[in-house]
XYZ file of C-alpha atoms in Angstrom:
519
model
C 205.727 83.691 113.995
C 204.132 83.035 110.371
C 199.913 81.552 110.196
C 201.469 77.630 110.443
C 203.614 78.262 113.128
C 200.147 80.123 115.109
C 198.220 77.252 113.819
C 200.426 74.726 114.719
C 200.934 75.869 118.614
C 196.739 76.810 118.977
C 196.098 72.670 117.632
C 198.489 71.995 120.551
C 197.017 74.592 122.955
C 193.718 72.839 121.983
C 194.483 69.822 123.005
C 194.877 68.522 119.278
C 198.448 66.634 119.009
C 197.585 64.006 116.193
C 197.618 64.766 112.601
C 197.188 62.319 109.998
C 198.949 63.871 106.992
C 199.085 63.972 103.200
C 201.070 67.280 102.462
C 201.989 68.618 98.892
C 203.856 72.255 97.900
C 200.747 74.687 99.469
C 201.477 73.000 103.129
C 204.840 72.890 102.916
C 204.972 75.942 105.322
C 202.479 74.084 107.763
C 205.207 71.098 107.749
C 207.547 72.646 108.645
C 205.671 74.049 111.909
C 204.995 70.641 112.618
C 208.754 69.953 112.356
C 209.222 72.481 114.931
C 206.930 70.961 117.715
C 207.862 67.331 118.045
C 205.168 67.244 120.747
C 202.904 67.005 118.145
C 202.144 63.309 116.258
C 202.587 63.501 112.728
C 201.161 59.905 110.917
C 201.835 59.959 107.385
C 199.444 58.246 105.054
C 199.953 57.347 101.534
C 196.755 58.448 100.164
C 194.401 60.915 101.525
C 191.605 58.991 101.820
C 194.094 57.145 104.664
C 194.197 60.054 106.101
C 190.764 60.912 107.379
C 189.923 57.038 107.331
C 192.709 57.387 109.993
C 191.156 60.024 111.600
C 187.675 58.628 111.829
C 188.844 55.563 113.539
C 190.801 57.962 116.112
C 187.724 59.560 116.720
C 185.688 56.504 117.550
C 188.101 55.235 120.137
C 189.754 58.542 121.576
C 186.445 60.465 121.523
C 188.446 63.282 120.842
C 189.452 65.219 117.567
C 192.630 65.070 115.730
C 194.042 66.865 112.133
C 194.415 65.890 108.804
C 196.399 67.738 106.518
C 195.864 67.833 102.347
C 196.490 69.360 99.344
C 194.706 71.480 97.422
C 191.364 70.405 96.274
C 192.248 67.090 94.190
C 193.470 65.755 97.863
C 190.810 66.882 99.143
C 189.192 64.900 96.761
C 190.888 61.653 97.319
C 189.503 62.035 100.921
C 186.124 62.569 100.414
C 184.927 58.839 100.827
C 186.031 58.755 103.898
C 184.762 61.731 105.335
C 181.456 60.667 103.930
C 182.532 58.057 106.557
C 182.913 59.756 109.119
C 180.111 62.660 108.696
C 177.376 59.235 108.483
C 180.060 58.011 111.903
C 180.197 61.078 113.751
C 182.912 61.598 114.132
C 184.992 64.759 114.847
C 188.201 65.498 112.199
C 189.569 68.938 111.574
C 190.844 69.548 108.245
C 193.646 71.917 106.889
C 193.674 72.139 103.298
C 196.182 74.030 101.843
C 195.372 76.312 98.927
C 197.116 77.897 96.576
C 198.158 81.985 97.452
C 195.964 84.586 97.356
C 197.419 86.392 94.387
C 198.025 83.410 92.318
C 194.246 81.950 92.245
C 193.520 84.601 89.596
C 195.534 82.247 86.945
C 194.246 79.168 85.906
C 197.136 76.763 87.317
C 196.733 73.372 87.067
C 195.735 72.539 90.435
C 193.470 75.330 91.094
C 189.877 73.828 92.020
C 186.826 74.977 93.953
C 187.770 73.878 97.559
C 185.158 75.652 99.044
C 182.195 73.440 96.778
C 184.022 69.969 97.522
C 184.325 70.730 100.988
C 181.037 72.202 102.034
C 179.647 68.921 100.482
C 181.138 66.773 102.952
C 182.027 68.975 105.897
C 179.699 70.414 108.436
C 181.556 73.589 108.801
C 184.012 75.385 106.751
C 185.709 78.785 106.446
C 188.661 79.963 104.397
C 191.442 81.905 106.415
C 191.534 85.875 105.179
C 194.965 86.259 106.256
C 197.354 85.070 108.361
C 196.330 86.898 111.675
C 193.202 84.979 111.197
C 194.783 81.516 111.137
C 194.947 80.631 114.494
C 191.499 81.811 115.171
C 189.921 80.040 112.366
C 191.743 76.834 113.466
C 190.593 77.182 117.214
C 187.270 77.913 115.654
C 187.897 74.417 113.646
C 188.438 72.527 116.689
C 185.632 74.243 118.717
C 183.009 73.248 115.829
C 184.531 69.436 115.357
C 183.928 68.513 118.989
C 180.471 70.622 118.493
C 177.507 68.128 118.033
C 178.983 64.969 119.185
C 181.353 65.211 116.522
C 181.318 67.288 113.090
C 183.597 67.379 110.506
C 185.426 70.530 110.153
C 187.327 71.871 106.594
C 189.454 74.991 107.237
C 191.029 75.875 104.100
C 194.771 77.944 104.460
C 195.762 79.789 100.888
C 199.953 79.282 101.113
C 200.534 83.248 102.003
C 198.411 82.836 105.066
C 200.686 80.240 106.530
C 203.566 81.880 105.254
C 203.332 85.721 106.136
C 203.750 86.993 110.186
C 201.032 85.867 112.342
C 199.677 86.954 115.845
C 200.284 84.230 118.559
C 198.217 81.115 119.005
C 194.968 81.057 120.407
C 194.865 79.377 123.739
C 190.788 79.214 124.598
C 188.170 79.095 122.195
C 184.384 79.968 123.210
C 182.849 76.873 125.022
C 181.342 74.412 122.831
C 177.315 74.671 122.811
C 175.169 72.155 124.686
C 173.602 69.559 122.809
C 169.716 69.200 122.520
C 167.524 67.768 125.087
C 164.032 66.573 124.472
C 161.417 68.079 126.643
C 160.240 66.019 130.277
C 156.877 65.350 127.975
C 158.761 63.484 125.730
C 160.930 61.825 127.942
C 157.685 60.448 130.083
C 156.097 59.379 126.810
C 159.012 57.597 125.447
C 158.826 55.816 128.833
C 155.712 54.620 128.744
C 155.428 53.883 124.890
C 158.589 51.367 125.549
C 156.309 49.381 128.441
C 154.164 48.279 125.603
C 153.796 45.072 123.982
C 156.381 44.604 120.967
C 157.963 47.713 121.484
C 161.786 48.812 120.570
C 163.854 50.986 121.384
C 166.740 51.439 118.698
C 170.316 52.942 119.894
C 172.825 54.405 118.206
C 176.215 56.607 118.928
C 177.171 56.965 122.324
C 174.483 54.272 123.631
C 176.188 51.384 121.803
C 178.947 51.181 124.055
C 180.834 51.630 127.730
C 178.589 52.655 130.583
C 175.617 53.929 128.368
C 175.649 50.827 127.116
C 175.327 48.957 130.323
C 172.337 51.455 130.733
C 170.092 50.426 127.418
C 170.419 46.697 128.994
C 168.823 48.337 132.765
C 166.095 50.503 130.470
C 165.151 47.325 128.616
C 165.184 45.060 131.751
C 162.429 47.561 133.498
C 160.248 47.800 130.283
C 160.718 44.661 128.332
C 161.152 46.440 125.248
C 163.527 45.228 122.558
C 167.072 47.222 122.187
C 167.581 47.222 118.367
C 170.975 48.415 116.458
C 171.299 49.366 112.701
C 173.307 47.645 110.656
C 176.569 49.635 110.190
C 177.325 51.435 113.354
C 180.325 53.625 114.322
C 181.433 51.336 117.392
C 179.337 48.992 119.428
C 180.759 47.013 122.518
C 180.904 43.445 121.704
C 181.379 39.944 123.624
C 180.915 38.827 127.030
C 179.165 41.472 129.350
C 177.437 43.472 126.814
C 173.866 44.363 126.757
C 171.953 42.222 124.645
C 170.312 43.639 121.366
C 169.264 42.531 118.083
C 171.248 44.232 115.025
C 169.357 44.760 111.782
C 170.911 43.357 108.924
C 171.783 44.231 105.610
C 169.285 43.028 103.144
C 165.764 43.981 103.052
C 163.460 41.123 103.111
C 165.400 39.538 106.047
C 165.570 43.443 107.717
C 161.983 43.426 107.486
C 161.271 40.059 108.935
C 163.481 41.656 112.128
C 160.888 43.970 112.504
C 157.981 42.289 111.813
C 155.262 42.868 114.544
C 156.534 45.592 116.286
C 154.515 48.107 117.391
C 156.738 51.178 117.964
C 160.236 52.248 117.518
C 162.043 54.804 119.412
C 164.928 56.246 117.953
C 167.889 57.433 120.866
C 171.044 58.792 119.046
C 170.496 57.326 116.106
C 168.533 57.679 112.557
C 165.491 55.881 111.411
C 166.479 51.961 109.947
C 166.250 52.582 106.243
C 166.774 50.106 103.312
C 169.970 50.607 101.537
C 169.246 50.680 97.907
C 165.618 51.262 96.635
C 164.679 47.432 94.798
C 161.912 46.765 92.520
C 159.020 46.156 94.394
C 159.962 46.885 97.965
C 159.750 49.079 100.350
C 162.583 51.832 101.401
C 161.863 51.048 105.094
C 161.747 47.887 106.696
C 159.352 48.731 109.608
C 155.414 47.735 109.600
C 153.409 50.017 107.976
C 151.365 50.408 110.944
C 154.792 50.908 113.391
C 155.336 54.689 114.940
C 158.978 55.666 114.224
C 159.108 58.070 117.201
C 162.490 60.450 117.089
C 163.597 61.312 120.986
C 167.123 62.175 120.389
C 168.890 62.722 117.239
C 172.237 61.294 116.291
C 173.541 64.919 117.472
C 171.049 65.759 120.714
C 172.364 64.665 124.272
C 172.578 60.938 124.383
C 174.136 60.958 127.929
C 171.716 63.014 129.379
C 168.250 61.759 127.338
C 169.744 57.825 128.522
C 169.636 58.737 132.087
C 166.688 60.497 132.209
C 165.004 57.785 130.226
C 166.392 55.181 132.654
C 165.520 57.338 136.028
C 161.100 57.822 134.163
C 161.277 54.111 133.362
C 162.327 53.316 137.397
C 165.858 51.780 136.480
C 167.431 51.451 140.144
C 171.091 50.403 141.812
C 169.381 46.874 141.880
C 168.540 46.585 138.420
C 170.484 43.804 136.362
C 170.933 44.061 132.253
C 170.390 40.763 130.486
C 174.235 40.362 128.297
C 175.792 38.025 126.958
C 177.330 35.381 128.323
C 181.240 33.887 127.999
C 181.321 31.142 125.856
C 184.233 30.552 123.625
C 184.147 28.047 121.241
C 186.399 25.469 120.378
C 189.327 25.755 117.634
C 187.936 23.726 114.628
C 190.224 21.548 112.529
C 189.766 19.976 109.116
C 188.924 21.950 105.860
C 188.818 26.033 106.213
C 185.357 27.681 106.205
C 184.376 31.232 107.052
C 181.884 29.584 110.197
C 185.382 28.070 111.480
C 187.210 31.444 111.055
C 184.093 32.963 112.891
C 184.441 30.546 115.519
C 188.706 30.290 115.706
C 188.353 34.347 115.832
C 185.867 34.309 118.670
C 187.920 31.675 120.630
C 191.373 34.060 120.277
C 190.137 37.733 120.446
C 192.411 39.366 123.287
C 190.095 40.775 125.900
C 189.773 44.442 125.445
C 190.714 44.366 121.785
C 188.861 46.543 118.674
C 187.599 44.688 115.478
C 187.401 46.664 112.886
C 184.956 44.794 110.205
C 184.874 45.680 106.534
C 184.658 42.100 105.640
C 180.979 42.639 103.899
C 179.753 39.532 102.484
C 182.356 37.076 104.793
C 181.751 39.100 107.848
C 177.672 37.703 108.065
C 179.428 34.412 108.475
C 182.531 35.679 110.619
C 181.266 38.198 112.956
C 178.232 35.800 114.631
C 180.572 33.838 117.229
C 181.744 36.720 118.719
C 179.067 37.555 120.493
C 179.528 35.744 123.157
C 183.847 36.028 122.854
C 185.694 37.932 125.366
C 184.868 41.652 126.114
C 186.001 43.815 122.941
C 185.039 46.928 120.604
C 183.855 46.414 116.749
C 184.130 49.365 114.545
C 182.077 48.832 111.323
C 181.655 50.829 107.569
C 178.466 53.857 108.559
C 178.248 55.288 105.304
C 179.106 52.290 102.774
C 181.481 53.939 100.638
C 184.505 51.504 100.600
C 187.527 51.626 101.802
C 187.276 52.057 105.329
C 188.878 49.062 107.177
C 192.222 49.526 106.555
C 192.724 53.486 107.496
C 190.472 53.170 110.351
C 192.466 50.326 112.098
C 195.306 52.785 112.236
C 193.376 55.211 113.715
C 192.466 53.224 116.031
C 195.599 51.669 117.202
C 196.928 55.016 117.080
C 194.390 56.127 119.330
C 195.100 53.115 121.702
C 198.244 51.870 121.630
C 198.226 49.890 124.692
C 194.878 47.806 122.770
C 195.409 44.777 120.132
C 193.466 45.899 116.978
C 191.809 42.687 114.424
C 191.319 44.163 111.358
C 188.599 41.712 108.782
C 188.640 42.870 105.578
C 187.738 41.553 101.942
C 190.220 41.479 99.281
C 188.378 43.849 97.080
C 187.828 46.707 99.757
C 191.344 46.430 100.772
C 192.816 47.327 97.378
C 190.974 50.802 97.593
C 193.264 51.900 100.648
C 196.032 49.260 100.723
C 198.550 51.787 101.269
C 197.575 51.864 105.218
C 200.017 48.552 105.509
C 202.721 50.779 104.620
C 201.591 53.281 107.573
C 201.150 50.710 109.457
C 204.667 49.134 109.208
C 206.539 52.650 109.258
C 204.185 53.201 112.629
C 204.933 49.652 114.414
C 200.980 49.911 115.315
C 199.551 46.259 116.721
C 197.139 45.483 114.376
C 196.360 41.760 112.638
C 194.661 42.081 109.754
C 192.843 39.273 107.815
C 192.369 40.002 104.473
C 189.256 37.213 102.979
C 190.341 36.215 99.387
C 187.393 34.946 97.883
C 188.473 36.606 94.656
C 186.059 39.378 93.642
C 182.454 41.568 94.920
C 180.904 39.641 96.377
C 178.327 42.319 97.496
C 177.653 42.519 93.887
C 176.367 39.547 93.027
C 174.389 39.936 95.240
C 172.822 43.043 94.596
C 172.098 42.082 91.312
C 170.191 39.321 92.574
C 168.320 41.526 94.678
C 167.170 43.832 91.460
C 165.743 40.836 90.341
C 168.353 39.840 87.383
C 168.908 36.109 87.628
C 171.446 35.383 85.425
C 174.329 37.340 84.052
C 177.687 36.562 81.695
C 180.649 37.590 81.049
C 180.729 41.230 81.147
C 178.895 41.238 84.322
C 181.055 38.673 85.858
C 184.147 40.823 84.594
C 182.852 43.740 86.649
C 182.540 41.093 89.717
C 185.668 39.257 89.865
C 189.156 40.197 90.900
C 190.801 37.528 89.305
C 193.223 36.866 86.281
C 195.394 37.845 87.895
C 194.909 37.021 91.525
C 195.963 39.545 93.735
C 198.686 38.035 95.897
C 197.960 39.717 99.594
C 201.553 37.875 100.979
C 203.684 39.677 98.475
C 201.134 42.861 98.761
C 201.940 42.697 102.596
C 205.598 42.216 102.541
C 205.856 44.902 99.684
C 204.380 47.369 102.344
C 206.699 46.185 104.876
C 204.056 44.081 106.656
C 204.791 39.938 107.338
C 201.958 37.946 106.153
C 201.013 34.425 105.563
C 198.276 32.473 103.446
C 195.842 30.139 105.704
C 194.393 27.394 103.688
C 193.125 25.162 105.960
C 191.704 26.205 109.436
C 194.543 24.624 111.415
C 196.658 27.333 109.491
C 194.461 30.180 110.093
C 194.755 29.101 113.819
C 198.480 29.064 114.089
C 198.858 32.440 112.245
C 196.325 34.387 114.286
C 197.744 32.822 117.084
C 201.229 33.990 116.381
C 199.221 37.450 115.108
C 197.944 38.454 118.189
C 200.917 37.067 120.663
C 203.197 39.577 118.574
C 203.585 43.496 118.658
C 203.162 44.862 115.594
C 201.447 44.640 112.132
C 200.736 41.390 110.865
C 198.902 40.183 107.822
C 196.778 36.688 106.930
C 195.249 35.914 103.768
C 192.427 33.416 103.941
C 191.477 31.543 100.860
C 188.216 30.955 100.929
C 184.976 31.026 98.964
C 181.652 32.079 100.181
C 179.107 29.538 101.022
C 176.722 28.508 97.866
C-alpha cells in the first residue's frame, strides 16, 4: 500500500466519499487510488475554483465534509476565491494538494510555489505530510479539524513521493472532535432579559437560520418580542412558507442603517457583527446606532445548538409556544412584457417544495428574491464572502449533496462567466439543477458602487470596465457548448413555459433572461 492508497481508504474509513477534483502530474498517484475504490465519488470540475465552490455548497446542505483535490500551488491558487467562500460560509472542505517530491523542490521548476503561504492564508489548518507513513494520519487529522468548529477549512499538502512510496494502513478513528464553546449561565440569563426590552434584536446566523433551530428563533422571539435579524449574505437560510419570520439586512448602507434605526441592542447568536461592506466617503463602517450595544453570545464557531436551547428554556419558550412565519401565498403567473418583479413573482409561484435556491443574482436578485418569501417551503444558499463566482460551483455541490432535491440556480451574466465551466460538470453529472442566468449585459454592482463613492457621472472608460457587451455573450450557445439545453425568455410568458418545463425535467437546464434593471 503506497501514502494515496492509505489516504484514499482512511477518507473512506472517515466517512469522506465525495471528492470534487482538479488533478494534474503530482496527484496522479492519488488518482489512481481513487480509481481503485469506486465506492468513493469522484466529481470532476473544470477549474479549481469549481472545485471547492463545489465543495462549499456540499457542505451547506450535507453538513458534512467532503475532498477536493489540486495541483500544486497555482491550483491552489485558482481555488482560493472560493475558499474565501467558504472560510466567511463555514463550511468544512478538506484539501489535498499535491506537491512536487521531496528531492526535486531544491530546483527551481516551473511550478514550484510556496503552498504552505497560499494556503495558510485561506485555510484554518494546514500541515505538510513528512512521509508517506504519515499520510493517512495527517489526512484523518484533516478530516478531524474540518468538521472541528462547525466547519473549518482544512489544506493538507502531499509532496508526490509521499503518495507514491509504501505506506502503513489507513487510519480508521481519529481523536474525537473538541466541543464547541458555550457561554457562561450569566450570559445566557442576561441575553434573556436584554432581548425582553423595548427595540431589541436578536441577529442569527449559521446553524440558527434554518431546520429546527430555526423554528426555535421564531418561539425565542414570540416570548420576548424582540426582532430576529439576518445579515445580508448568509450561508443557507430556510425560506418560504413555514419559516420563522425575520428581517434581513441589506446590502447598501444608508438603507442598512435605516433597518436598524432605533434599536436598542443587538445580540449576536452564531453569527458576526452587521458591518458595511466597503468603507464610503462620509459614512459609517457599521450600520447600527451609535448608542446600540452589539452584545457577542455565541460566535459563528461556539455551540449554536446548545446556546439556542438554553436561550429558549431562560426566556420560558414552552411545548405551547407558536413562532410567527410566513404564510403560503403564491402569486399569480404574470403575462405581458418581462420584468425582473414578474420573474420574482413567476419564480415564487413554481419553486418545487423542498427545493434549494442558490442566489448569486446581485443586483437582479433585490428584485427577484422578495416573492419568495411567502413561496412554498425551500432552502436559499447565498455569496458569504463576496468574491464572485460562487453560484454556479455551489449548485453542484448542492445537488450533489441532495440528489433526490430540485436545485434553482439565479445568477447574473457577469458572475457566471468567472466559473462557467460548472455547466459542463453539471451535464457530465446529470445533476437537477435549472439555472437562470439574468442578461442585463454588464456589472451592474458597479455602477452602483461608484454611485455610492459619490462619482456622478462617468464615460467611456468607466463604462468599458462596466459592460459586457460588444460582443454579447450568448448564454444558449454557452449552455449547449457545455452540454447543457437552454433557451432565451424574452417576454414573461416565455420565462414561464421554460421554467416550467425546467423544473418538470431531470437534469440540467439553462434560461437566459433578457432583461435590464429597473431605472
Amino acid at each position: 500500500m503506497n501514502g494515496a492508497e492509505s489516504l484514499v481508504k482512511t477518507f473512506l474509513h472517515c466517512g469522506v466519499d465525495t471528492v470534487f477534483a482538479n488533478p494534474g502530474t503530482s496527484e496522479m498517484h492519488f488518482v489512481a487510488a481513487l480509481d481503485d475504490h469506486p465506492e468513493m465519488n469522484c466529481v470532476l470540475c473544470l477549474f479549481e475554483g469549481g472545485t471547492t465552490g463545489a465543495a462549499d455548497g456540499y457542505y451547506r446542505m450535507k453538513r458534512d465534509v467532503a475532498g477536493t483535490l489540486l495541483h500544486l500551488a497555482p491550483g491552489f491558487g485558482n481555488a482560493f476565491a472560493n475558499l474565501h467562500n467558504s472560510r466567511k460560509s463555514g463550511s468544512g472542505i478538506v484539501n489535498v494538494v499535491g506537491d512536487h517530491a521531496t528531492h526535486h523542490l531544491r530546483y527551481e521548476s516551473p511550478l514550484k510555489c510556496d503552498i504552505v503561504g497560499i494556503s495558510q492564508a485561506v485555510s484554518h489548518w494546514t500541515r505538510v505530510s513528512g512521509d508517506a507513513t504519515s499520510v493517512a494520519v495527517d489526512g484523518a487529522a484533516a478530516i478531524q479539524a474540518a468538521r472541528s468548529q462547525n466547519g473549518q477549512i482544512a489544506t493538507l499538502i502531499l509532496p508526490a513521493d509521499t503518495a507514491w512510496e509504501t505506506a502503513n494502513g489507513p487510519v480508521t478513528t481519529s481523536l474525537p472532535t473538541q466541543r464547541c464553546h458555550r457561554p457562561s449561565t450569566y450570559d445566557i440569563e442576561a441575553a434573556a432579559a436584554r432581548l425582553t426590552t423595548q427595540q431589541a434584536a436578536l441577529m442569527i446566523g449559521g446553524a440558527a437560520l434554518f431546520g429546527p433551530l430555526r423554528e426555535l428563533v421564531g418561539k425565542i422571539a414570540a416570548e420576548t418580542g424582540c426582532r430576529v435579524l439576518a445579515d445580508t449574505l448568509i450561508p443557507r437560510i430556510s425560506k418560504g412558507a413555514g419559516a420563522a419570520k425575520l428581517d434581513q439586512l441589506v446590502y447598501p448602507i444608508t438603507p442598512k442603517i435605516a433597518q436598524l434605526d432605533g434599536t436598542s441592542s443587538i445580540t449576536l447568536l452564531g453569527t458576526d457583527r452587521p458591518v458595511a461592506f466597503f468603507a464610503y466617503p462620509g459614512k459609517p463602517s457599521v450600520p447600527e446606532p451609535s448608542d446600540c450595544p452589539v452584545m457577542d453570545l455565541c460566535s459563528p464557531t461556539d455551540d449554536i445548538d446548545w446556546t439556542l436551547q438554553s436561550l429558549a428554556d431562560a426566556v420560558g419558550v414552552s411545548s405551547t409556544t407558536s413562532a410567527n412565519t410566513f404564510p403560503l401565498e403564491l402569486p399569480s403567473i404574470p403575462d405581458g412584457q418581462l420584468t425582473l418583479a414578474k420573474v420574482g413573482q413567476t419564480l415564487a409561484a413554481l419553486i418545487p417544495e423542498n427545493a434549494i435556491l442558490c442566489n448569486e443574482s446581485v443586483t437582479s436578485g433585490f428584485h427577484v428574491i422578495p416573492p419568495t418569501a411567502t413561496a412554498r417551503p425551500h432552502d436559499l444558499l447565498a455569496g458569504t464572502g463576496g468574491a464572485i463566482g460562487l453560484c454556479l460551483p455551489c449548485a453542484t455541490g448542492a445537488a450533489i449533496a441532495c440528489p433526490d432535491r430540485k436545485v434553482i440556480a439565479l445568477t447574473g451574466d457577469g458572475s457566471a462567466m468567472y466559473t462557467l465551466q460548472s455547466l459542463w460538470t453539471m451535464a457530465r453529472e446529470s445533476l437537477d439543477i435549472t439555472v437562470i442566468v439574468f442578461a442585463n449585459r454588464g456589472y451592474q454592482i458597479l455602477r452602483d458602487e461608484l454611485a455610492n463613492t459619490g462619482v456622478e457621472s462617468f464615460g467611456r472608460n468607466a463604462q468599458a470596465m462596466f459592460d459586457v457587451e460588444n460582443p454579447a455573450l450568448d448564454w444558449v450557445s454557452l449552455a449547449k457548448g457545455h452540454g447543457v439545453p437552454g433557451v432565451r425568455a424574452e417576454d414573461i410568458d416565455g420565462f414561464a413555459k421554460a421554467l416550467s418545463e425546467g423544473l418538470s425535467c431531470s437534469g440540467p437546464s439553462l434560461i437566459e433572461v433578457v432583461c435590464p434593471l429597473p431605472a
